[in-house]
mmCIF file of C-alpha atoms and ligand atoms in Angstrom:
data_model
loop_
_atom_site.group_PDB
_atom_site.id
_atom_site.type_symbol
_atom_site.label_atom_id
_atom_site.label_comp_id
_atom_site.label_asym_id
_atom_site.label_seq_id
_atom_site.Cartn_x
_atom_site.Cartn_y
_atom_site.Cartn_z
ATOM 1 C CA UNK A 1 0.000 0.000 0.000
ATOM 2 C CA UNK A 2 2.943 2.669 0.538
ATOM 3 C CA UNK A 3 3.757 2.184 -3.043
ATOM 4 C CA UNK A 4 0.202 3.389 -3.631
ATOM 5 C CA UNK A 5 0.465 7.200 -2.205
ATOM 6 C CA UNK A 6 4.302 7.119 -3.693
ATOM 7 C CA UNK A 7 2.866 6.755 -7.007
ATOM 8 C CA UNK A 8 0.218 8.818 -6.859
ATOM 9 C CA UNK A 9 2.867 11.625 -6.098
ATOM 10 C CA UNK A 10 4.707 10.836 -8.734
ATOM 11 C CA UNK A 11 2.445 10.613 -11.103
ATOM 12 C CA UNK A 12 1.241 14.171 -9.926
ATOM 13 C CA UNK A 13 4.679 15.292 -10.267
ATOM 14 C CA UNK A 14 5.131 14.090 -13.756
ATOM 15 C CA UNK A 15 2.213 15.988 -15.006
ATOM 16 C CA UNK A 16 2.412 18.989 -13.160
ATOM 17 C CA UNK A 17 5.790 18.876 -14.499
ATOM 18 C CA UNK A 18 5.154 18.416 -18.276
ATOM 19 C CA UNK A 19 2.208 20.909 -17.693
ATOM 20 C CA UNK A 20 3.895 23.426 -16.504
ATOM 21 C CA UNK A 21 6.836 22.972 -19.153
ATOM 22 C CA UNK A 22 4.011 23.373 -21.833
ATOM 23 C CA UNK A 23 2.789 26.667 -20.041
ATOM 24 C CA UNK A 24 4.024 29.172 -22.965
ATOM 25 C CA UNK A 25 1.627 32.452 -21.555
ATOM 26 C CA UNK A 26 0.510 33.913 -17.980
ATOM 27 C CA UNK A 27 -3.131 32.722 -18.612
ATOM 28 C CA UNK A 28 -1.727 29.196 -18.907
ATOM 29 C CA UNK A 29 0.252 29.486 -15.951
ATOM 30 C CA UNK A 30 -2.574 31.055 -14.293
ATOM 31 C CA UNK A 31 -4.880 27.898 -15.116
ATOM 32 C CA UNK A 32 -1.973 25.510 -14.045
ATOM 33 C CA UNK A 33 -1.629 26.674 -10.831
ATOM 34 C CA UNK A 34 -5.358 26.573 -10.131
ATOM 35 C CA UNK A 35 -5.042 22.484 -11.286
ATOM 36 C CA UNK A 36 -2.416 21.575 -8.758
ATOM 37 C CA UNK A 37 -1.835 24.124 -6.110
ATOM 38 C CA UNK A 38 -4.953 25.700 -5.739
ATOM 39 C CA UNK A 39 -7.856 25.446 -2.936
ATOM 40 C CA UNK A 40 -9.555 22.485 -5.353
ATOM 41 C CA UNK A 41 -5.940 21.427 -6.855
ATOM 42 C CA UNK A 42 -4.590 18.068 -6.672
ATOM 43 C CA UNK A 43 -2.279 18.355 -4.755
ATOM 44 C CA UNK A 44 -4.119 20.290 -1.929
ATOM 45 C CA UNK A 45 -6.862 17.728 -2.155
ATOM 46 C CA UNK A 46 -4.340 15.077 -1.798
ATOM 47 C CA UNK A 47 -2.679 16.667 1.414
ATOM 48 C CA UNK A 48 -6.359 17.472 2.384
ATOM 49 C CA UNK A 49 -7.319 13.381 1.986
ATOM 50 C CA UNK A 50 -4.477 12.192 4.571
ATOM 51 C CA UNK A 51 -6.249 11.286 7.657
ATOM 52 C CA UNK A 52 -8.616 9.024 5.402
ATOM 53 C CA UNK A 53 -5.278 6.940 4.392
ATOM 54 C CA UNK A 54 -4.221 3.881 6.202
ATOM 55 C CA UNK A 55 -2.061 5.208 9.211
ATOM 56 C CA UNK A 56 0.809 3.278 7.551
ATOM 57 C CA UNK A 57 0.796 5.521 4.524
ATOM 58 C CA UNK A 58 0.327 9.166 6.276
ATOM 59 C CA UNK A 59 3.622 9.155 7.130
ATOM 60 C CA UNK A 60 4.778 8.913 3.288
ATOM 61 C CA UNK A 61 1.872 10.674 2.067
ATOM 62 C CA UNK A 62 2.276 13.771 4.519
ATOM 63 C CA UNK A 63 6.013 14.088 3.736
ATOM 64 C CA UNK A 64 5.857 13.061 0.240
ATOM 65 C CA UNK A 65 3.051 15.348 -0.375
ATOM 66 C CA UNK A 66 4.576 18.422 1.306
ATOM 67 C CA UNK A 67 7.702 18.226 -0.521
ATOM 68 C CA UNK A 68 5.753 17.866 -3.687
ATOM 69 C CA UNK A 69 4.113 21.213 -2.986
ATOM 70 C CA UNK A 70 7.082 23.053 -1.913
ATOM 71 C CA UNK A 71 9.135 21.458 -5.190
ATOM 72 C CA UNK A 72 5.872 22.638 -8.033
ATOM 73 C CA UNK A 73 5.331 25.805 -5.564
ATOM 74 C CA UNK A 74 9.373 26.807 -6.366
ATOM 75 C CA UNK A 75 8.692 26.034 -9.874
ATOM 76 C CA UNK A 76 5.876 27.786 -10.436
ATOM 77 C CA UNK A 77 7.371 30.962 -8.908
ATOM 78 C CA UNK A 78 10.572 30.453 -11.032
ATOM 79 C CA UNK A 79 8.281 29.414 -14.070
ATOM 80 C CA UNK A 80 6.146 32.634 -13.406
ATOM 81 C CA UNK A 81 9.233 35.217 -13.448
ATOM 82 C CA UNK A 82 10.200 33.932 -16.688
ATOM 83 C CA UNK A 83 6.755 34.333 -18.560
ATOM 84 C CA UNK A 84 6.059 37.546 -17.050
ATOM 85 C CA UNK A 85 9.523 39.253 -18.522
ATOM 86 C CA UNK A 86 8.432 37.610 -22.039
ATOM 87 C CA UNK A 87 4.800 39.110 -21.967
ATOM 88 C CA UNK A 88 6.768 42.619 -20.657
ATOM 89 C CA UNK A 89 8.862 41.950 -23.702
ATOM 90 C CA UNK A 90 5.912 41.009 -25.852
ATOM 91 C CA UNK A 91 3.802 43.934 -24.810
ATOM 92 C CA UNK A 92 6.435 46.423 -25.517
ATOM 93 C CA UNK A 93 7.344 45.066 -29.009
ATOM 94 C CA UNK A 94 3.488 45.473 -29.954
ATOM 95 C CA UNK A 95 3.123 48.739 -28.491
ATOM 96 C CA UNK A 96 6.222 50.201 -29.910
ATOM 97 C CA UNK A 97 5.647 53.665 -31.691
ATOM 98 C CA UNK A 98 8.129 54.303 -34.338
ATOM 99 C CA UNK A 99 8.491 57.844 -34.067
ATOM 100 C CA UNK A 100 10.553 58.252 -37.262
ATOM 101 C CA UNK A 101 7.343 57.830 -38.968
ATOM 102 C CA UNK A 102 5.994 60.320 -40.699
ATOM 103 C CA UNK A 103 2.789 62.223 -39.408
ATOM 104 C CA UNK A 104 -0.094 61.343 -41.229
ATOM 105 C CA UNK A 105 -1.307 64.845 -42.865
ATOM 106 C CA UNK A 106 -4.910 65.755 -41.568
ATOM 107 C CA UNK A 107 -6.916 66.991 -44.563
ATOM 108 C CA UNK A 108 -7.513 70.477 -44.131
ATOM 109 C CA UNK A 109 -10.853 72.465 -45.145
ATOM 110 C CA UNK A 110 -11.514 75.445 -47.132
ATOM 111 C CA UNK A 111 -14.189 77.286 -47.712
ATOM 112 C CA UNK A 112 -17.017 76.439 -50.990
ATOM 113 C CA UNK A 113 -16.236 78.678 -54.109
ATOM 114 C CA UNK A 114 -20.058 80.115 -52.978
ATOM 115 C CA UNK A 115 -18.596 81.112 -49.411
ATOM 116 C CA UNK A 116 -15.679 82.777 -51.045
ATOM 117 C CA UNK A 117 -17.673 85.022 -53.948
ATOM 118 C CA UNK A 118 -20.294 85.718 -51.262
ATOM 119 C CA UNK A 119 -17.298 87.042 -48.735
ATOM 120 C CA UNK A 120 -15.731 88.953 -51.755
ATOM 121 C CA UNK A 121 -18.510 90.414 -53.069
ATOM 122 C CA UNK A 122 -19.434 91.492 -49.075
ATOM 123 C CA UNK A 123 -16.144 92.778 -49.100
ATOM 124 C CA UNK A 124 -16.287 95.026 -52.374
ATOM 125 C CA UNK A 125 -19.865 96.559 -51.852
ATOM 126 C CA UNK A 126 -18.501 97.240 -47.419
ATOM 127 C CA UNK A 127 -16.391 99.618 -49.466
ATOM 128 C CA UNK A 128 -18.863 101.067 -50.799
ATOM 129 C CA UNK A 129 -20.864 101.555 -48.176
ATOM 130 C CA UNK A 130 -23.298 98.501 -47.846
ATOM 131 C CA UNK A 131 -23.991 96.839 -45.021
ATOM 132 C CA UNK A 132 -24.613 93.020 -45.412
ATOM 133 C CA UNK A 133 -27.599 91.745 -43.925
ATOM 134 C CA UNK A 134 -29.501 87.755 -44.393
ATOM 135 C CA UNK A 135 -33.105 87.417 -44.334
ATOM 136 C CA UNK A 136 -35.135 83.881 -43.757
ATOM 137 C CA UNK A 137 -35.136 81.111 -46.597
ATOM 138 C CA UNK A 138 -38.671 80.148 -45.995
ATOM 139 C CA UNK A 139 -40.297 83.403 -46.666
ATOM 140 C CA UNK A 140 -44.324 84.793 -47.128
ATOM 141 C CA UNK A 141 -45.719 85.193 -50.643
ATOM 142 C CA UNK A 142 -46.312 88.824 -49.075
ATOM 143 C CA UNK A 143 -42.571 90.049 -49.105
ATOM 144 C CA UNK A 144 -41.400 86.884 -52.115
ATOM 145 C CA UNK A 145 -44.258 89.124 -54.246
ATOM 146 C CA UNK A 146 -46.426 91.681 -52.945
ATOM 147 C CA UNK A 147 -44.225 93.972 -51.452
ATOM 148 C CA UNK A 148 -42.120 93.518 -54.415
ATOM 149 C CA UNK A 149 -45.272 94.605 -56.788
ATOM 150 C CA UNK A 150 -45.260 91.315 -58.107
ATOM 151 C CA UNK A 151 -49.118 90.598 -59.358
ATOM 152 C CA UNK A 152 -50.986 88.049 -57.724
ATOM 153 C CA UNK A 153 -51.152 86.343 -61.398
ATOM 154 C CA UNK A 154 -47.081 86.478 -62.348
ATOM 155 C CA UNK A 155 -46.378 83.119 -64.129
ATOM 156 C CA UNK A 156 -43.424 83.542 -60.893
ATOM 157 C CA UNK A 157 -46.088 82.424 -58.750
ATOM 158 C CA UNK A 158 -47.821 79.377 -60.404
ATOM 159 C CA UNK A 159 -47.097 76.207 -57.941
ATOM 160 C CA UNK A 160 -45.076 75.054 -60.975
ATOM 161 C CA UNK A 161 -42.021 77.699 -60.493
ATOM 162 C CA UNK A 162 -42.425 78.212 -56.646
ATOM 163 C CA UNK A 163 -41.604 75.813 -53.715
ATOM 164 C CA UNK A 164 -44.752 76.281 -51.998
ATOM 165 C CA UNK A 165 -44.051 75.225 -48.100
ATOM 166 C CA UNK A 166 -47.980 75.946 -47.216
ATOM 167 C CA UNK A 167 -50.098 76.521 -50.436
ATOM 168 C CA UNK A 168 -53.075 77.861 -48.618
ATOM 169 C CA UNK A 169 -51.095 79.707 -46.063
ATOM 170 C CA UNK A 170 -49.090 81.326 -48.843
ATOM 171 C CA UNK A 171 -45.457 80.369 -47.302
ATOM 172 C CA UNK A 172 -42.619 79.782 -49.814
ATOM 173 C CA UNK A 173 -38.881 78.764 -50.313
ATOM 174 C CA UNK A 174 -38.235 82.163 -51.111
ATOM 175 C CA UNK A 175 -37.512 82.194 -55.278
ATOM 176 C CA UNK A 176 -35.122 85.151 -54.702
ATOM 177 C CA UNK A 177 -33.481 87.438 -52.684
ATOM 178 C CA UNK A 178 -35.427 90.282 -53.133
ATOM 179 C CA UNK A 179 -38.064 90.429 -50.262
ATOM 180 C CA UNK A 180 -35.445 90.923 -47.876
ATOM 181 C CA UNK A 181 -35.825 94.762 -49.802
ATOM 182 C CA UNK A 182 -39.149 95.340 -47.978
ATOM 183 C CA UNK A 183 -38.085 93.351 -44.968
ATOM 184 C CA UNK A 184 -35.058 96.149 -44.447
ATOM 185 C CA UNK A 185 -36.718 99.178 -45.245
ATOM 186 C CA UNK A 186 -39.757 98.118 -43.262
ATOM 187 C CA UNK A 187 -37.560 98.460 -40.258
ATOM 188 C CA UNK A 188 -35.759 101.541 -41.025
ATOM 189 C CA UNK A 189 -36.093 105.060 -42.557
ATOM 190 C CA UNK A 190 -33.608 106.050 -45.604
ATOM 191 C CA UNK A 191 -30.733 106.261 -46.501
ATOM 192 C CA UNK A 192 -30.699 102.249 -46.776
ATOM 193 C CA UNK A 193 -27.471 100.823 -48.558
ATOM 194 C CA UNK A 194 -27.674 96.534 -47.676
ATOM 195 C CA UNK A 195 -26.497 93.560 -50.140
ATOM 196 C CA UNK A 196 -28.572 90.511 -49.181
ATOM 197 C CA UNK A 197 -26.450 87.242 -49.909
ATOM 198 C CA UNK A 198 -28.288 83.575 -49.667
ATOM 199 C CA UNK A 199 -29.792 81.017 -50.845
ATOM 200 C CA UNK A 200 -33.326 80.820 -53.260
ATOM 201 C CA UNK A 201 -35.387 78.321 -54.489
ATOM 202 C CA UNK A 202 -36.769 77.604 -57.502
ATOM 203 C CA UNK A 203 -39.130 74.461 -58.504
ATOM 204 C CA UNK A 204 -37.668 74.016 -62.377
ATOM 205 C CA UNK A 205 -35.786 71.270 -63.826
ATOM 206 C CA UNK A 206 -32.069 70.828 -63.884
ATOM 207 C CA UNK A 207 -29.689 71.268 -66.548
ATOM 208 C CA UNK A 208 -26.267 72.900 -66.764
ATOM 209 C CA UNK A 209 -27.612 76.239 -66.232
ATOM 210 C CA UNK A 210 -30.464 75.570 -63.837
ATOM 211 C CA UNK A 211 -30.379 74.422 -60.455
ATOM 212 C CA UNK A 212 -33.291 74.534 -57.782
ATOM 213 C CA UNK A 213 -31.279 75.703 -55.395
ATOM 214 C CA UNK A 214 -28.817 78.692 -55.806
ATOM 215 C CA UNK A 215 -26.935 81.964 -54.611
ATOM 216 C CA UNK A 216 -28.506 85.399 -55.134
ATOM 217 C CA UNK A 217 -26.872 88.701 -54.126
ATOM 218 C CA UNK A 218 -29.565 91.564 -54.079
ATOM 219 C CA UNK A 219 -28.312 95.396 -53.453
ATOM 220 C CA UNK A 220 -30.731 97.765 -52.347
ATOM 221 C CA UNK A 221 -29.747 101.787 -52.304
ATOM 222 C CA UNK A 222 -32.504 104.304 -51.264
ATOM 223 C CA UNK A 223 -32.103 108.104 -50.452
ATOM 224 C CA UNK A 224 -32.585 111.438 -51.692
ATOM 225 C CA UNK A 225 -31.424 112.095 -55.114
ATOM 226 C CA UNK A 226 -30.513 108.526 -55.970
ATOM 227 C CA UNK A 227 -30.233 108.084 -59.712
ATOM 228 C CA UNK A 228 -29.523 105.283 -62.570
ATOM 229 C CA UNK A 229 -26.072 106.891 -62.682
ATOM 230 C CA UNK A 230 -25.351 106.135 -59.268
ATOM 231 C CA UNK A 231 -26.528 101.905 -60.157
ATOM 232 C CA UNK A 232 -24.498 102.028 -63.335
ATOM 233 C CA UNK A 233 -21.067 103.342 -61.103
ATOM 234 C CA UNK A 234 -21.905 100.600 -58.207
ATOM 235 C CA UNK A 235 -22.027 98.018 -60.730
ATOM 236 C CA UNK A 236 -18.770 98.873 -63.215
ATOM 237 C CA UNK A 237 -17.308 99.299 -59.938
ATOM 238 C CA UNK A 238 -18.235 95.932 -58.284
ATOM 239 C CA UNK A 239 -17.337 94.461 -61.936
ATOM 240 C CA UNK A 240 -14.195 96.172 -62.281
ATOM 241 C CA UNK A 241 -13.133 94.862 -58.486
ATOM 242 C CA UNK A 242 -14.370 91.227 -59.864
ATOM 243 C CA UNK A 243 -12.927 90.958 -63.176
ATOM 244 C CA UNK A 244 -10.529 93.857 -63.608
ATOM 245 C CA UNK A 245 -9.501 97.359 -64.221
ATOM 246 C CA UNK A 246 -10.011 97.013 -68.199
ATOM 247 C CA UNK A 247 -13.596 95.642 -68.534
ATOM 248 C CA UNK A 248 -16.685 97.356 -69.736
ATOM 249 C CA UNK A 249 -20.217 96.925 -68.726
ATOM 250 C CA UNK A 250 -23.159 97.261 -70.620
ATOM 251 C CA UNK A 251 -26.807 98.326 -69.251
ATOM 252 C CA UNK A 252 -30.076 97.669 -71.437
ATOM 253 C CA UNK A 253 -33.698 97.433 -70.996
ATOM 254 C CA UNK A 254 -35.664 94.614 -69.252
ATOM 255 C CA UNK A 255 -38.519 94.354 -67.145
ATOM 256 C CA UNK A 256 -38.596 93.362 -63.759
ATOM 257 C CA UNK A 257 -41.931 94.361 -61.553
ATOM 258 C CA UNK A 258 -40.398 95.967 -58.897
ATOM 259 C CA UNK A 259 -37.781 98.621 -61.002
ATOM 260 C CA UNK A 260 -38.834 101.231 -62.949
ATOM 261 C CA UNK A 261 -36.810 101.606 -65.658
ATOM 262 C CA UNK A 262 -35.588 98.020 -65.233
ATOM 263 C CA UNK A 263 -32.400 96.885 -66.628
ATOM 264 C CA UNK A 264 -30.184 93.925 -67.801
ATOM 265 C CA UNK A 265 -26.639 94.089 -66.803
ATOM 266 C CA UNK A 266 -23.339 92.738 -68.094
ATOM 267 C CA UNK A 267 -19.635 92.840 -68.570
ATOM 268 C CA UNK A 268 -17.473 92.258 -71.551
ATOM 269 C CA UNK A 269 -15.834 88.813 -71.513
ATOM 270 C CA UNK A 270 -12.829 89.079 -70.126
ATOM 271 C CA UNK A 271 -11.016 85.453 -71.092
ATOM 272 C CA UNK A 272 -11.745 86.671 -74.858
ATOM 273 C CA UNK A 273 -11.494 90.245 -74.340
ATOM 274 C CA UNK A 274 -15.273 90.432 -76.057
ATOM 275 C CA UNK A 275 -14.122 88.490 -79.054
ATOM 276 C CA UNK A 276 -16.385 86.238 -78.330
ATOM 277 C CA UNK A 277 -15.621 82.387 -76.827
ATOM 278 C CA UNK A 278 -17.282 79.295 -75.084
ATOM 279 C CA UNK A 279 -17.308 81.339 -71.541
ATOM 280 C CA UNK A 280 -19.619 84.232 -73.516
ATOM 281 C CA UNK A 281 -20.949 81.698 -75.690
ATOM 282 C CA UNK A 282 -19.716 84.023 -78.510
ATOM 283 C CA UNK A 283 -21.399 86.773 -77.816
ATOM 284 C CA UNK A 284 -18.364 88.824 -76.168
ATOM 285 C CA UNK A 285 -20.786 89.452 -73.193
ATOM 286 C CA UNK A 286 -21.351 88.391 -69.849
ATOM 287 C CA UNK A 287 -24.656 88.736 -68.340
ATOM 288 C CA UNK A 288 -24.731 89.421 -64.270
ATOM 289 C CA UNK A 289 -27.883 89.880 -63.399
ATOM 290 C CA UNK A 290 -31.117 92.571 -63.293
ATOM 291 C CA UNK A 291 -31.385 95.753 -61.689
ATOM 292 C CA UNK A 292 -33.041 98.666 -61.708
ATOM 293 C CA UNK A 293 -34.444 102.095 -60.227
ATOM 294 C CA UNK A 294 -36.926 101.164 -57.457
ATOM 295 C CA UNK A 295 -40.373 101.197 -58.098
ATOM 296 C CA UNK A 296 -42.674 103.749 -56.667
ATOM 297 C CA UNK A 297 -45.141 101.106 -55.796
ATOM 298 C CA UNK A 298 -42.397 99.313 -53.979
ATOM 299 C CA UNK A 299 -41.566 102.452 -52.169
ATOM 300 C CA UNK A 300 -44.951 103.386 -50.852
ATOM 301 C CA UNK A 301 -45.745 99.586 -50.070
ATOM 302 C CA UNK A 302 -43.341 100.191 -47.328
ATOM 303 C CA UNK A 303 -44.055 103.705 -46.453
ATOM 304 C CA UNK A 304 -41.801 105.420 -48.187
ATOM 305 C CA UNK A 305 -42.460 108.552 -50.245
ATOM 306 C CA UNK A 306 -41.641 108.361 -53.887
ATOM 307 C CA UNK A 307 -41.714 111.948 -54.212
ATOM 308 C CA UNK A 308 -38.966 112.303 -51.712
ATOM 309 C CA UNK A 309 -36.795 109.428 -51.857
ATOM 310 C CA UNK A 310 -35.317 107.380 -54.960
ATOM 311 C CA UNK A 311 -33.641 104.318 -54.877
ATOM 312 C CA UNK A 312 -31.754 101.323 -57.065
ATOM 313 C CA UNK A 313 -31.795 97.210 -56.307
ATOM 314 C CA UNK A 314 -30.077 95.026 -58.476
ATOM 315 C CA UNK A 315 -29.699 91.040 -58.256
ATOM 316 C CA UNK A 316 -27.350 88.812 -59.467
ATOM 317 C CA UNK A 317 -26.442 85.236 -59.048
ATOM 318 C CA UNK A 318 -23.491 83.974 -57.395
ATOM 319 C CA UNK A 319 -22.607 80.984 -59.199
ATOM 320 C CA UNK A 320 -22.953 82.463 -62.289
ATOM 321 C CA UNK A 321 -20.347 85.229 -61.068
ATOM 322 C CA UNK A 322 -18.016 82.371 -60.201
ATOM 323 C CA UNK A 323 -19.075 79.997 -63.571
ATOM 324 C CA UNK A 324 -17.869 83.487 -65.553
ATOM 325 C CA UNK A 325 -14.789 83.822 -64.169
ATOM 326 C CA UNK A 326 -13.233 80.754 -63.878
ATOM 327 C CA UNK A 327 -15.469 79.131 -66.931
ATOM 328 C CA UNK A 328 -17.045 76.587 -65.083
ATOM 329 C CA UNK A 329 -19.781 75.326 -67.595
ATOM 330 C CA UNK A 330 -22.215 73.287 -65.563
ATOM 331 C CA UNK A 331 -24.087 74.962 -62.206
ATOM 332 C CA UNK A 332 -24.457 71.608 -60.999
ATOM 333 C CA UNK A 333 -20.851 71.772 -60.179
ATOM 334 C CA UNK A 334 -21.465 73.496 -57.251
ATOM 335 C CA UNK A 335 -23.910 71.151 -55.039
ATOM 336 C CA UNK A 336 -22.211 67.954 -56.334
ATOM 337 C CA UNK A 337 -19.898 67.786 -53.575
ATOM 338 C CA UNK A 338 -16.874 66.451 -55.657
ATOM 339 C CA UNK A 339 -13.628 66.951 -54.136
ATOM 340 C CA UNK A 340 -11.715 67.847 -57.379
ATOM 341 C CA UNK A 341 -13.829 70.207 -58.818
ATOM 342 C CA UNK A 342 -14.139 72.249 -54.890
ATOM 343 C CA UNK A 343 -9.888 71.968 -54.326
ATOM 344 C CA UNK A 344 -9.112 73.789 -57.607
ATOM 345 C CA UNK A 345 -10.697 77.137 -55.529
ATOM 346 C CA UNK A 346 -9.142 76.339 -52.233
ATOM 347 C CA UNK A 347 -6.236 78.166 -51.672
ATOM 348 C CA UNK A 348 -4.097 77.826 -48.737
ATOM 349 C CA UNK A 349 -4.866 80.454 -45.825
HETATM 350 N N1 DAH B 401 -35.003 89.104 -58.278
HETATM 351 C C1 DAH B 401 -34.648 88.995 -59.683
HETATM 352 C C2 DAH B 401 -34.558 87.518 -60.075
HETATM 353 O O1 DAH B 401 -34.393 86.693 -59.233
HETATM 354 C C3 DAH B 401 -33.334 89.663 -59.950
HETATM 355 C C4 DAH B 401 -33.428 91.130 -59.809
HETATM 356 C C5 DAH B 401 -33.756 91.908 -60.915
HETATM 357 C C6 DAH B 401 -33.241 91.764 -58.609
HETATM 358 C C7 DAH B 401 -33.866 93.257 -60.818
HETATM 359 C C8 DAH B 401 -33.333 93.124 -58.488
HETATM 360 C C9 DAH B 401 -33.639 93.878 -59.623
HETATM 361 O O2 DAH B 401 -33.139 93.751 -57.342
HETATM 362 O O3 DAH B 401 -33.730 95.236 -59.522
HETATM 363 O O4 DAH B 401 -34.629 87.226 -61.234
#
């Protein structure tokens, strides 16, 4: 019977010893320890188990036993300082930052062609005295049309042009900048000098020169004594500033409902000098927008007096402005979001 609790222990000792040879990681030695030495282990259950052994065998078991603890206890503590300097090692390799690297380079923002015209054009009519105010997108037929002497049957007005928001409650995407006119001088008493910037709506189909959403910029100039000369210098001014000392602009008829005369306005080309080329689409000319003296109807709709105070308003569209300059041919451009066309008007701050 002694050889029986002799055997035992060295069986135990054999496999705790191959076991813990194979442990290659913490968690393994973690899990070994837990077999043999732990409060369920082996060998603690076999130290527990003693006093149920013949008295004849104690002796062997108890010392047997007790050495076998002490010897896989040593081992385990030896075994443990060696896997715990590899997963150090292991841990540091992984984490290792090579700071030779390069950085990666963050990709850096700019502001949209639209932002850029919008904060130029700001710019050149601050000069000139004009303040730059917004007014709301979603807008009343009142100021889109009334106010602006725009008759309840305009073909502007038909469902089919207009973004109605509420049809019977007559609220619209506005379909230009232009109410914000009898939204400023509502509030105020001449002189008025404001450019409006923003966005309008319009419900028409899409091609390369029509978009349902675009960029207006409307000027609005009331005060004594204001006359068509005084539009025609703001404008060759603002088009000079935009396109150059040498260019011309050109002023003829058109009819808008809220100007009196109205006009058309444009510049000569200046990529073909007015030659004529696919930016002017031959014609030497570049059209910028409407304008016009204000009209009296406008004037008293917001309590002015036309008999004491004149004024001008013009309009023109920003990405056309841009689509002139740089001879971008599709307006489409703009709202497409694509990456190459937006970096060729990002410059670096
Ligand atoms: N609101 C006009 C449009 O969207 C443009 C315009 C024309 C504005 C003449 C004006 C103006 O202020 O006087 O087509």
């Amino acid at each position: 019977m002694m050889t029986d609790a002799q055997a035992t222990i060295d069986d135990m000792r054999a496999r705790a010893e191959t076991e813990l040879g194979a442990a290659g990681t913490m968690d393994d030695l973690t899990a070994w320890e837990r077999a043999y030495l732990g409060a369920q282990g082996e060998v603690t259950l076999f130290l527990r188990g003693l006093a149920s052994l013949p008295a004849n065998q104690r002796p062997i078991a108890g010392r047997g036993g007790n050495a076998l603890k002490n010897e896989l206890t040593a081992a385990w503590e030896a075994r443990r300082v060696v896997l715990s300097a590899a997963d150090l090692q292991q841990r540091l390799a992984n984490d290792a930052v090579d700071v030779t690297l390069p950085g990666r380079q963050p990709i850096l923002g700019a502001s949209h062609p639209v932002s850029r015209m919008i904060d130029e054009l700001s710019e050149i009519f601050a000069l000139m005295g004009f303040q730059t105010v917004f007014g709301p997108e979603v807008e009343t037929a009142h100021y889109n049309f009334d106010v602006l002497n725009i008759p309840k049957d305009h073909p502007a007005r038909d469902v089919w042009d207009t973004f109605y928001v509420d049809l019977p409650g007559e609220i619209v995407l506005r379909t230009h900048t232009s109410p914000m006119q009898g939204r400023v001088m509502e509030r105020q008493d001449p002189p008025v000098r404001v450019v409006v910037p923003g966005r309008v709506y319009r419900y028409e189909a899409q091609d390369a020169s029509h978009e349902w959403m675009l960029h207006q910029l409307e000027g609005l100039a009331v005060d004594r004594n204001i006359t068509l000369a005084d539009l025609k210098g703001v404008l060759s001014e603002m088009a000079r500033q935009l396109f150059g000392p040498d260019r011309r602009t050109r002023f003829r008829c058109d009819f808008f409902p809220f100007v009196e005369p109205g006009v058309d306005f444009a510049v000569d080309c200046a990529i073909c000098g007015g030659a004529g080329c696919r930016v002017c689409k031959g014609t030497g000319w570049l059209e910028m927008g409407g304008a016009g003296m204000v009209h009296p109807n406008v004037l008293r709709n917001v309590g002015y007096d036309p008999d004491v105070y004149s004024g001008f308003a013009f309009g023109l569209g920003i990405e056309r402005l841009i689509m002139m300059r740089s001879g971008v041919d599709d307006i489409r451009a703009f709202a497409a979001n694509d990456l190459r066309f937006l970096r060729q008007f990002a410059r670096a701050a």
